[in-house]
XYZ file of C-alpha atoms in Angstrom:
737
model
C -19.971 206.571 -14.704
C -22.029 206.113 -18.050
C -25.619 205.602 -17.768
C -25.464 201.794 -19.358
C -22.350 200.707 -17.382
C -23.429 200.851 -13.770
C -26.165 198.218 -14.952
C -23.513 195.841 -16.727
C -21.159 196.332 -13.423
C -20.550 192.500 -12.143
C -22.218 192.190 -8.575
C -18.817 190.819 -7.549
C -17.586 194.188 -7.446
C -20.546 195.292 -5.312
C -21.424 192.239 -2.980
C -18.232 190.395 -3.057
C -17.168 187.234 -4.596
C -18.906 184.359 -2.372
C -22.536 186.219 -2.645
C -21.838 187.098 -6.207
C -20.698 183.369 -6.927
C -23.986 181.786 -5.477
C -26.576 184.311 -7.163
C -25.025 183.716 -10.427
C -25.077 179.782 -10.100
C -28.238 179.381 -8.559
C -30.178 182.564 -9.229
C -28.639 183.328 -12.562
C -28.127 186.899 -11.826
C -24.614 188.327 -12.994
C -24.850 192.069 -13.342
C -26.188 194.890 -11.275
C -29.166 195.177 -13.814
C -29.849 191.306 -13.519
C -30.470 191.825 -9.652
C -32.656 195.099 -10.129
C -34.710 193.114 -12.251
C -35.217 190.312 -10.035
C -38.132 191.498 -8.588
C -39.914 190.319 -5.266
C -42.443 187.703 -5.443
C -44.767 189.121 -2.991
C -44.479 191.409 0.014
C -45.081 190.597 3.802
C -46.869 193.166 6.094
C -44.977 192.691 9.150
C -47.043 194.882 11.209
C -45.503 196.209 14.449
C -43.835 194.168 16.787
C -46.625 192.004 19.134
C -45.958 191.721 22.813
C -45.198 188.210 23.851
C -48.183 188.177 26.074
C -50.416 189.164 23.095
C -49.447 186.434 20.429
C -52.161 185.277 18.178
C -52.237 181.266 17.414
C -51.500 180.414 13.576
C -50.371 183.900 12.725
C -47.402 185.556 11.152
C -45.945 187.791 13.921
C -42.762 189.815 14.425
C -41.588 190.105 17.972
C -38.739 192.008 19.492
C -37.434 190.038 22.724
C -34.206 188.848 24.862
C -32.844 185.329 24.974
C -33.234 183.962 28.480
C -31.650 180.627 27.446
C -30.806 178.453 24.707
C -29.881 174.587 24.835
C -29.476 171.563 22.501
C -31.345 168.640 23.073
C -30.552 165.067 21.524
C -33.554 162.711 20.310
C -33.910 159.639 18.084
C -30.978 157.661 20.136
C -28.607 160.878 19.561
C -29.149 160.891 15.891
C -31.266 163.936 15.848
C -30.658 167.447 17.368
C -32.884 170.108 18.468
C -32.185 173.771 19.750
C -34.536 175.295 22.060
C -34.338 179.063 22.803
C -36.492 180.889 25.337
C -37.163 184.344 24.572
C -38.590 186.895 26.989
C -39.820 190.548 26.361
C -40.991 191.671 30.098
C -44.516 190.619 29.223
C -44.313 186.801 28.592
C -42.234 184.038 27.327
C -41.699 182.345 24.029
C -39.779 179.248 22.890
C -38.318 178.869 19.575
C -37.459 175.433 18.131
C -34.695 174.793 15.190
C -33.942 171.300 13.875
C -31.329 169.381 12.272
C -28.536 171.329 10.335
C -30.477 174.564 11.022
C -29.392 174.759 14.697
C -25.603 175.293 14.246
C -26.037 179.332 13.339
C -28.788 180.044 15.978
C -26.557 178.127 18.487
C -23.633 180.297 17.952
C -25.816 183.616 17.561
C -28.506 183.417 20.026
C -26.635 183.393 23.207
C -28.484 184.445 26.521
C -28.971 188.335 26.693
C -28.804 189.005 23.106
C -31.465 190.915 21.430
C -33.196 190.055 18.177
C -36.417 190.349 16.092
C -37.967 187.145 14.897
C -40.628 186.701 12.900
C -42.648 183.455 12.170
C -45.646 181.511 12.515
C -47.152 180.998 16.027
C -47.997 177.478 16.969
C -48.457 175.195 20.027
C -46.346 172.328 21.117
C -46.962 170.573 24.588
C -49.443 173.484 25.486
C -46.719 175.783 24.814
C -46.622 178.446 22.249
C -43.670 178.597 19.818
C -41.701 179.462 16.785
C -40.454 176.763 14.581
C -37.328 177.469 12.575
C -38.262 181.589 12.693
C -36.292 183.962 10.554
C -34.481 186.407 13.032
C -32.336 189.480 12.774
C -29.860 190.677 15.661
C -30.112 193.668 17.328
C -26.998 195.977 18.445
C -27.785 196.604 21.973
C -24.963 199.161 22.302
C -27.144 201.580 20.292
C -30.362 201.899 21.202
C -31.544 204.311 18.633
C -30.117 202.200 16.019
C -32.089 199.320 17.541
C -35.350 201.111 17.606
C -34.711 202.264 13.974
C -34.081 198.686 12.876
C -37.107 197.487 14.630
C -39.398 200.149 13.063
C -37.642 199.709 9.378
C -38.289 195.893 9.896
C -41.771 195.762 11.355
C -43.549 198.570 9.971
C -43.052 198.413 6.169
C -43.993 196.203 3.489
C -41.321 193.548 3.373
C -40.184 192.186 0.063
C -39.937 188.466 -0.246
C -38.010 187.486 -3.051
C -37.536 184.392 -5.038
C -34.805 182.623 -3.214
C -32.648 179.614 -2.976
C -31.513 177.204 -0.220
C -28.068 178.912 -0.458
C -29.268 182.392 -0.215
C -32.700 183.499 1.592
C -34.670 186.308 0.627
C -33.372 188.627 3.631
C -29.785 188.577 2.393
C -30.974 189.032 -1.349
C -33.002 191.932 0.067
C -29.621 193.273 1.726
C -27.809 192.877 -1.709
C -30.752 194.604 -3.533
C -30.131 197.618 -0.882
C -26.583 197.640 -2.140
C -27.430 198.023 -5.722
C -30.449 200.252 -5.586
C -28.637 203.581 -5.864
C -27.803 202.274 -9.578
C -31.517 202.230 -10.533
C -31.241 206.039 -11.262
C -28.989 204.841 -14.264
C -31.804 202.656 -15.573
C -32.172 203.413 -19.499
C -35.698 203.513 -20.138
C -36.892 201.998 -23.169
C -40.288 203.459 -23.547
C -40.259 206.660 -26.006
C -41.131 209.654 -24.024
C -44.367 210.286 -25.964
C -45.445 206.639 -25.268
C -44.804 206.996 -21.690
C -46.077 210.307 -20.964
C -49.341 209.335 -23.126
C -50.161 206.423 -20.837
C -48.950 208.114 -17.581
C -46.164 205.746 -16.490
C -43.799 206.090 -13.806
C -40.282 206.688 -15.006
C -38.356 203.678 -14.734
C -35.650 204.233 -11.850
C -38.849 205.379 -9.852
C -40.767 202.018 -10.544
C -37.573 200.354 -9.718
C -37.148 201.705 -6.281
C -41.061 201.371 -5.540
C -41.015 197.651 -6.609
C -38.011 196.768 -4.247
C -38.782 198.913 -1.475
C -42.604 200.046 -1.532
C -44.162 202.514 1.104
C -47.502 201.431 0.280
C -49.457 199.164 -1.579
C -50.257 201.604 -4.493
C -46.651 201.724 -5.192
C -46.450 198.488 -5.817
C -49.545 198.422 -8.370
C -47.769 201.377 -10.044
C -44.375 199.732 -10.462
C -45.797 196.528 -11.684
C -47.821 198.472 -14.175
C -44.685 200.130 -15.531
C -42.520 197.090 -15.771
C -45.142 194.592 -17.141
C -45.275 197.210 -20.239
C -41.433 197.700 -20.438
C -41.548 193.791 -20.924
C -44.291 193.234 -23.312
C -43.029 196.297 -25.140
C -39.281 195.264 -25.606
C -40.503 191.837 -26.553
C -43.168 193.159 -29.108
C -40.577 195.491 -30.540
C -38.308 192.708 -31.232
C -40.802 190.355 -33.048
C -41.896 193.445 -35.089
C -38.654 194.213 -36.243
C -38.304 190.668 -37.098
C -41.480 190.591 -38.987
C -40.379 193.608 -40.727
C -37.341 192.442 -41.740
C -38.749 189.344 -43.026
C -40.987 191.253 -45.773
C -37.711 192.787 -46.775
C -36.373 189.283 -47.916
C -36.955 187.914 -51.451
C -39.104 184.973 -52.531
C -40.393 183.616 -55.455
C -44.136 184.583 -55.867
C -45.962 181.188 -56.174
C -49.516 181.815 -58.083
C -52.161 179.161 -58.447
C -52.305 178.095 -62.107
C -55.593 177.331 -63.931
C -56.403 173.489 -64.707
C -53.257 172.156 -62.945
C -52.501 170.133 -60.060
C -54.629 171.868 -57.407
C -57.785 172.177 -59.880
C -57.184 168.531 -60.617
C -57.224 167.673 -56.918
C -59.968 169.879 -56.201
C -62.341 168.338 -58.954
C -61.760 164.654 -57.048
C -62.659 165.608 -53.537
C -65.685 163.885 -52.230
C -66.561 166.583 -49.969
C -67.034 170.183 -50.118
C -64.244 172.312 -48.135
C -65.379 173.883 -44.790
C -65.944 177.490 -44.877
C -63.030 177.920 -42.447
C -60.817 175.691 -44.503
C -61.621 178.019 -47.654
C -61.041 181.347 -45.802
C -57.765 179.931 -44.356
C -56.689 178.922 -47.532
C -57.342 182.161 -49.324
C -55.249 183.797 -46.693
C -52.579 181.311 -47.490
C -52.767 181.834 -51.266
C -52.438 185.379 -50.737
C -49.536 185.334 -48.873
C -47.900 182.800 -51.345
C -48.772 185.217 -54.101
C -46.425 187.679 -52.483
C -42.521 188.505 -53.336
C -41.712 187.735 -49.799
C -41.754 184.706 -47.426
C -44.883 183.490 -46.142
C -44.820 182.858 -42.292
C -48.022 181.868 -41.380
C -49.104 179.716 -38.129
C -51.850 177.538 -39.045
C -53.716 176.362 -35.928
C -56.337 174.195 -36.058
C -58.410 171.730 -33.538
C -57.659 168.077 -33.546
C -59.383 166.915 -36.924
C -60.314 170.228 -38.291
C -58.613 169.413 -41.710
C -55.174 171.122 -41.361
C -53.560 168.662 -43.530
C -55.900 169.401 -46.353
C -55.198 172.902 -46.123
C -51.504 172.522 -46.002
C -51.571 169.757 -49.002
C -53.715 172.506 -51.223
C -50.864 174.795 -50.587
C -48.120 172.316 -51.733
C -50.015 171.650 -54.700
C -50.312 175.550 -55.600
C -46.729 175.819 -55.149
C -46.055 172.642 -57.287
C -48.100 174.217 -59.989
C -46.228 177.133 -60.185
C -42.751 175.280 -60.754
C -41.683 174.767 -57.169
C -41.451 171.969 -54.562
C -42.761 171.472 -51.169
C -41.489 169.891 -48.214
C -43.573 168.827 -45.041
C -41.482 168.366 -41.837
C -42.961 165.811 -39.251
C -41.590 165.242 -35.816
C -41.391 161.624 -35.830
C -40.964 158.772 -38.474
C -44.474 157.283 -37.320
C -46.031 160.947 -38.086
C -43.848 161.107 -41.438
C -44.967 158.087 -42.739
C -48.578 158.569 -41.844
C -48.820 162.046 -43.448
C -47.234 160.085 -46.616
C -49.718 157.567 -46.587
C -52.722 159.990 -46.383
C -51.652 162.489 -48.748
C -50.672 159.899 -51.359
C -54.533 158.226 -50.893
C -55.923 161.616 -50.973
C -54.097 162.366 -54.466
C -54.599 158.981 -55.662
C -52.870 158.962 -59.246
C -52.007 162.773 -59.048
C -49.223 161.464 -56.674
C -47.979 159.277 -59.667
C -46.248 161.725 -61.658
C -44.282 160.102 -64.302
C -45.414 156.531 -63.384
C -47.262 154.081 -65.167
C -50.867 154.837 -64.513
C -49.926 158.446 -63.222
C -51.745 161.704 -63.860
C -50.536 163.916 -66.568
C -50.876 166.559 -64.130
C -49.416 164.563 -61.373
C -46.134 164.782 -59.505
C -43.958 162.289 -57.227
C -44.735 162.383 -53.391
C -41.637 160.803 -51.670
C -41.100 159.956 -48.196
C -37.697 160.594 -46.342
C -36.548 159.410 -43.240
C -33.608 158.412 -41.183
C -34.361 154.652 -41.429
C -34.996 154.290 -44.839
C -32.812 151.580 -46.804
C -29.809 152.738 -49.162
C -31.586 152.447 -52.485
C -34.909 153.774 -51.531
C -32.938 156.943 -49.969
C -30.768 157.450 -52.720
C -33.835 157.282 -55.112
C -35.773 159.881 -53.022
C -32.537 162.248 -53.102
C -32.563 162.071 -56.695
C -36.143 162.611 -57.117
C -35.740 165.938 -55.435
C -32.693 167.421 -56.972
C -34.132 166.837 -60.369
C -37.273 168.167 -59.435
C -39.131 164.915 -60.212
C -40.755 164.818 -56.928
C -42.810 168.050 -56.468
C -43.736 166.892 -52.783
C -41.472 165.382 -49.835
C -42.388 164.534 -46.621
C -39.620 163.766 -43.939
C -38.451 163.772 -40.437
C -35.370 165.614 -39.401
C -33.441 163.730 -42.055
C -34.758 166.206 -44.641
C -32.550 169.015 -42.902
C -29.238 167.145 -43.798
C -26.584 168.612 -46.029
C -26.984 165.867 -48.260
C -30.414 166.684 -49.247
C -30.733 169.038 -52.361
C -33.947 170.643 -54.008
C -34.157 171.601 -57.273
C -36.228 174.728 -56.450
C -37.606 174.516 -52.610
C -40.932 176.846 -52.511
C -42.698 175.891 -49.437
C -41.964 174.527 -45.979
C -44.459 172.982 -44.005
C -43.572 172.607 -40.367
C -45.876 169.984 -38.291
C -46.600 170.451 -34.675
C -44.327 173.541 -34.402
C -43.723 172.946 -30.536
C -41.559 169.957 -31.299
C -39.330 171.692 -33.692
C -36.423 173.963 -32.571
C -35.898 176.905 -34.406
C -32.479 175.456 -35.713
C -34.149 172.631 -37.658
C -36.880 175.257 -39.107
C -33.561 177.450 -40.242
C -31.619 174.552 -41.799
C -34.599 173.671 -44.151
C -35.094 177.451 -44.854
C -31.715 177.570 -46.119
C -32.034 174.894 -48.776
C -34.411 177.516 -51.288
C -32.524 179.396 -53.871
C -34.297 182.398 -52.072
C -35.951 181.886 -48.605
C -38.920 179.415 -49.357
C -42.373 180.316 -47.898
C -43.195 179.039 -44.390
C -46.337 177.341 -43.030
C -46.342 176.252 -39.566
C -49.351 173.828 -38.235
C -50.060 173.066 -34.810
C -53.123 171.161 -33.479
C -52.450 172.450 -29.810
C -54.485 175.305 -29.979
C -52.601 178.634 -28.048
C -54.432 181.151 -26.428
C -54.227 184.363 -28.408
C -51.506 186.137 -25.940
C -49.196 183.267 -26.130
C -49.455 183.300 -29.971
C -48.818 187.062 -29.652
C -45.908 186.253 -27.326
C -43.976 183.311 -28.859
C -44.852 183.223 -32.226
C -45.306 187.124 -32.542
C -43.323 187.129 -35.896
C -45.983 184.598 -37.793
C -49.365 185.697 -39.027
C -51.962 183.450 -37.639
C -54.745 181.602 -39.095
C -57.397 179.548 -37.289
C -59.249 176.496 -38.025
C -62.121 176.269 -35.331
C -64.866 174.554 -37.388
C -64.616 170.731 -37.224
C -65.364 169.218 -40.928
C -68.896 167.767 -41.355
C -69.256 163.809 -40.047
C -66.706 164.286 -37.089
C -68.515 162.675 -34.005
C -68.623 164.091 -30.476
C -66.503 162.303 -27.828
C -67.851 161.769 -24.506
C -65.099 161.721 -22.016
C -65.083 160.426 -18.433
C -62.513 160.279 -15.222
C -62.478 156.901 -13.990
C -61.084 157.095 -10.543
C -59.158 153.715 -10.266
C -58.215 153.865 -6.599
C -61.376 154.935 -5.049
C -63.624 152.637 -6.977
C -61.946 149.902 -8.782
C -65.088 148.598 -10.198
C -65.267 151.558 -12.464
C -62.308 150.564 -14.131
C -63.422 146.919 -14.642
C -66.413 148.727 -16.416
C -63.890 150.647 -18.622
C -62.748 147.369 -19.941
C -66.287 146.261 -20.413
C -66.944 149.247 -22.486
C -63.679 148.536 -24.774
C -65.057 144.940 -25.332
C -68.584 146.536 -26.519
C -66.935 148.869 -28.910
C -65.014 145.885 -30.296
C -67.966 143.678 -30.314
C -69.759 146.251 -32.265
C -67.067 146.423 -35.104
C -64.832 149.194 -33.761
C -61.310 149.410 -32.357
C -59.702 150.880 -29.309
C -56.469 152.665 -28.223
C -55.213 152.117 -24.365
C -52.355 154.759 -23.657
C -49.850 154.408 -20.834
C -47.072 156.898 -20.126
C -44.110 154.372 -20.202
C -42.965 151.643 -22.671
C -41.660 149.217 -19.597
C -38.667 147.560 -21.651
C -35.334 146.887 -20.019
C -33.489 149.733 -21.961
C -35.825 152.168 -20.027
C -35.038 150.264 -16.719
C -31.620 150.283 -17.052
C -31.341 154.116 -17.704
C -28.951 155.162 -15.038
C -29.997 152.337 -12.947
C -33.189 154.149 -12.011
C -35.392 151.029 -11.905
C -33.803 149.823 -8.705
C -34.370 153.028 -6.962
C -38.128 153.008 -8.451
C -39.159 149.491 -7.442
C -38.089 150.212 -3.958
C -39.879 153.506 -3.689
C -43.204 151.867 -5.152
C -42.865 149.178 -2.192
C -42.466 152.004 0.320
C -44.976 154.475 -0.975
C -47.723 153.490 -3.747
C -47.662 157.141 -4.629
C -44.426 157.047 -5.937
C -44.818 154.084 -7.983
C -43.333 154.218 -11.907
C -45.981 154.949 -14.358
C -47.726 152.623 -16.023
C -46.038 150.939 -19.011
C -47.196 149.645 -22.433
C -45.663 146.055 -22.150
C -47.120 145.145 -18.698
C -50.472 146.570 -19.380
C -50.832 144.849 -22.845
C -49.912 141.586 -21.155
C -52.437 141.885 -18.418
C -55.158 142.849 -20.756
C -54.151 140.066 -23.142
C -54.515 137.446 -19.817
C -57.452 139.234 -18.061
C -59.825 141.984 -18.960
C -59.491 141.585 -22.935
C -58.862 138.101 -23.336
C -59.544 136.718 -26.822
C -58.982 140.163 -28.490
C -56.130 141.130 -30.666
C -53.981 143.381 -28.534
C -50.898 144.657 -30.322
C -48.540 147.338 -28.703
C -47.071 150.244 -30.561
C -44.026 152.509 -28.873
C -41.068 154.661 -29.846
C -38.332 152.271 -29.241
C -39.849 149.333 -31.977
C -37.911 149.081 -35.536
C -39.902 151.623 -38.098
C -40.805 148.576 -40.126
C -42.585 147.073 -37.237
C -44.153 150.024 -36.106
C -45.367 150.548 -39.659
C -46.799 147.048 -39.721
C -48.597 147.272 -36.535
C -50.188 150.614 -37.655
C -51.155 149.351 -41.238
C -53.002 146.283 -39.478
C -54.672 148.562 -37.088
C -55.965 150.770 -39.833
C -56.900 147.798 -41.787
C -59.153 146.633 -38.700
C -56.891 143.531 -37.999
C -56.049 144.551 -34.656
C -58.724 145.245 -32.033
C -56.894 147.124 -29.229
C -53.686 148.980 -29.728
C -51.952 149.611 -26.571
C -49.277 152.390 -27.138
C -47.518 155.384 -25.880
C -47.998 158.787 -27.146
C -46.275 158.099 -30.531
C -49.854 157.817 -31.466
C -50.726 161.441 -30.033
C -50.556 163.415 -33.618
C -51.378 162.311 -36.929
C -52.760 158.733 -36.430
C -56.271 158.788 -38.264
C -58.159 155.406 -37.908
C -62.010 156.353 -38.263
C -62.760 153.108 -36.997
C -61.375 153.511 -33.679
C -63.880 154.792 -31.346
C -62.577 154.384 -27.679
C -59.413 155.421 -25.713
C -58.475 154.395 -22.589
C -55.721 156.522 -20.943
C -53.575 155.090 -18.061
C -52.124 157.190 -15.271
C -54.010 160.154 -17.120
C -52.838 162.501 -14.512
C -49.126 162.173 -15.760
C -49.890 164.005 -18.809
C -50.425 167.751 -19.831
C -53.756 169.023 -20.485
C -52.969 169.604 -24.239
C -51.367 166.203 -24.613
C -54.495 164.629 -23.354
C -56.780 166.373 -25.544
C -54.432 165.911 -28.574
C -54.428 162.196 -27.808
C -58.385 162.315 -27.470
C -58.650 163.649 -31.013
C -57.461 160.150 -32.361
C -61.139 158.749 -31.517
C -64.470 159.881 -32.957
C -62.799 160.546 -36.351
C -65.647 158.692 -38.318
C -69.283 158.540 -38.139
C -69.770 156.412 -34.955
C -69.411 158.722 -31.414
C -66.114 158.425 -29.577
C -65.441 157.779 -26.299
C -62.282 158.465 -24.004
C -61.594 157.224 -20.441
C -59.294 159.082 -18.289
C -58.031 156.549 -15.854
C -56.247 157.931 -12.682
C -55.240 156.911 -9.071
C -54.752 160.656 -8.015
C -56.473 161.892 -4.965
C -59.988 163.526 -5.480
C -58.977 166.918 -4.002
C -55.536 166.920 -5.812
C -55.054 169.310 -8.592
C -54.286 166.539 -11.123
C -57.665 165.366 -10.627
C -59.133 168.889 -11.428
C -57.092 168.845 -14.525
C -58.695 165.760 -15.478
C -62.123 167.028 -14.522
C -61.693 170.105 -16.786
C -60.053 167.886 -19.773
C -63.607 165.878 -19.422
C -65.828 169.001 -19.411
C -65.070 170.322 -22.382
C -63.845 169.686 -26.159
C -62.950 172.740 -26.823
C -59.086 173.089 -27.276
C -58.673 177.019 -26.751
C -60.603 176.730 -23.649
C -58.310 173.728 -22.662
C -55.042 175.681 -23.465
C -56.181 178.786 -21.180
C -56.571 176.152 -18.256
C -53.436 174.405 -19.043
C -51.337 177.842 -18.917
C -53.321 178.900 -15.920
C -52.125 175.739 -14.101
C -48.585 175.359 -15.582
C -47.722 179.074 -16.099
C -45.881 179.929 -19.003
C -42.772 178.296 -18.369
C -43.433 174.800 -19.934
C -46.189 176.176 -22.333
C -43.149 178.627 -24.051
C -41.175 175.315 -24.227
C -37.601 175.581 -24.603
C -37.213 176.826 -27.962
C -38.787 179.619 -26.352
C -36.013 180.091 -23.839
C -35.259 183.755 -24.763
C -38.916 184.597 -24.667
C -39.138 183.114 -21.124
C -36.179 184.432 -19.334
C -36.922 187.591 -20.059
C -40.388 187.918 -18.614
C -40.131 188.541 -15.197
C -43.207 190.519 -14.347
C -45.622 189.611 -17.066
C -47.561 186.619 -16.858
C -48.783 185.777 -20.586
C -52.133 184.597 -19.537
C -53.041 187.250 -17.402
C -51.780 190.394 -19.280
C -53.609 189.848 -22.493
C -54.719 193.760 -22.441
C -50.843 194.874 -21.897
C -49.591 192.377 -24.505
C -52.109 193.454 -27.249
C -51.780 197.378 -26.370
C -47.985 196.773 -26.670
C -47.951 195.088 -29.662
C -49.788 197.641 -31.272
C -47.366 200.485 -30.183
C -44.247 198.296 -31.198
C -45.724 197.913 -34.801
C -46.455 201.422 -35.026
C -43.012 202.302 -34.004
C -41.100 199.709 -36.042
C -43.113 200.664 -39.162
C -42.034 204.666 -39.009
C -38.624 203.716 -37.807
C -37.210 199.980 -38.633
C -33.746 200.976 -37.211
C -34.838 202.435 -33.912
C -32.497 205.207 -35.121
C -34.510 208.008 -33.231
C -34.779 205.843 -29.951
C -31.328 205.199 -28.985
C -32.627 203.927 -25.434
C -35.011 201.409 -26.978
C -32.307 200.157 -29.195
C -29.679 199.801 -26.310
C -32.466 197.951 -23.971
C -33.362 195.622 -27.018
C -29.437 194.824 -27.377
C -29.444 193.728 -23.920
C -32.482 191.411 -23.958
C -31.576 189.948 -27.054
C -27.853 188.606 -26.193
C -26.442 185.743 -28.311
C -28.805 183.038 -27.365
C -31.994 185.226 -27.825
C -30.911 187.111 -30.810
C -30.289 183.726 -32.723
C -33.653 182.510 -31.253
C -35.332 185.312 -32.865
C -33.210 185.129 -35.793
C -34.029 181.655 -36.511
C -37.470 181.515 -35.787
């Protein structure tokens, strides 16, 4: 059999249709290779079988014993079934118990006289030792040697526990692995020989054997070290090849022009740029001046001045005769950016208009809900080149939108944008435009290297002068209701001092939401039965309560995603103008909303938000000269992980620190997000947060290898493994990134 094909062999051939079907549907395992890369989650040390007379309480044990008797008992007026089995091994007796649907199979198999191995945790019930729902394996009593061998194999070794599913337990997965394990010999080794030997790695077939059937704990460590490296290295090679391919693409160099729009803009700035902003701007200008497309990720703390840096890059491109597009994830945010950019630019944003500057250009907004006339004008301004800068939502990506010469695309809040959108916008330039991706969610270095490994990274970690500190506190509403009353008093005090406040809720609370899939009824029911399961607090309900109660007499308005865009805009404008005291909103205010006079924020059901989202939200206050206050209201139990998460947010304002905590708690799945699904599904052994050194070292090796041999002509094995990793979806994901 040729070396690759045994890994590509469908599982159906080796395991039979039924097992293969369950593996495909529930575990996403289709081929021999998939199953060999389905690694154990942990290993159980069985220890030698324990005599029934010596069973320790509350410990996992393995016993070999004979069934003395088995009987089914009914309870709960005949609605419930329980199977009780009594075991004996000559030294003592032990009871097993199985409940519910779990009684059928053991009732058929555990007949008096049968011998089997049982494994489970010892507990006491009615003053008798028992094992509840143990796993078991029947022994063939007719063949004493075979039985002894089975007992030794079962009891004496490190038993792999596999990620399993209801339809297929770990025991059966282990059996299936035994069937395909011989194919491990055919594993194609992606690591170049020099690299493997230089780092002293175990050969791949041996690593696969050791990870599935370790003899010792050292075997497991050995195998893990090797398999982690493979994952990190193959992924970094894929990213390095992409970076290399990008450098081969042509792009128009956009160099700063003396006495142009940028100089005029800089001259009217009322403050000097921070050192960080100057450094990052220089990195961006250097990239824009090259003849292949810039691909840069701009990470910055909330309020670190990313928009300012991006705007200066856009002005440079306009000076050089091109156009710049800024893509925002929501209409509220697009309008907000448009408003703040036109305000920052003043008459420079009124090119060709009466009272506009000679240097000026037009800055247009393009969103899905614009009126036909305004939209037609915006499209015209883009195609004629009249508008140098356009700010918009997904509407910018539509086929109808044409540019005269698109030179730069700025994407705000990367994690909300699918790669397809980035790709579609990129195809609107005569040549690939330069790309600047901004994110206010600080990404730990390892994640940046893994997910955005094709982007060069710039970090803004200084806050501009004049930003105030934000005090954050957890308000335990359930344990200490008077704390919540005090929170509303604090909001009132802020308003009396001439400031404004946000109240954030997880849900809107209108009928449309309740009607979704008739979930409303179910929600109400569970809320009565179990207060823990109540639906998240809603904007409309909380706003009503506050108007009638704790904040009566203040102007309380609502803002959420289902309002008409004009209505949203109107509320935001009045809030920014100071006509609204308290804004009760969903997370539509999470990014980009800038009202320096808002000093307090109360986040209801704060435990229902992620760490980075809470950090984002909190960044909306303390944007002026007065200190900010953020109150995280939660009914979560004091000892719960949810409360620990909130305490972590309250304890630090460092977004990078929080993103690490976030990642440790949620692991990479959520953090890498859906757009990164290709990356995620290829990481089985590697955990992005714990394996920083592995990722960094693998990246270095990958970059060197790709620089020396971009097509990997001299590394056919690596090419084969890459092709398998980058199947259709992932290839597309990587190509579009």
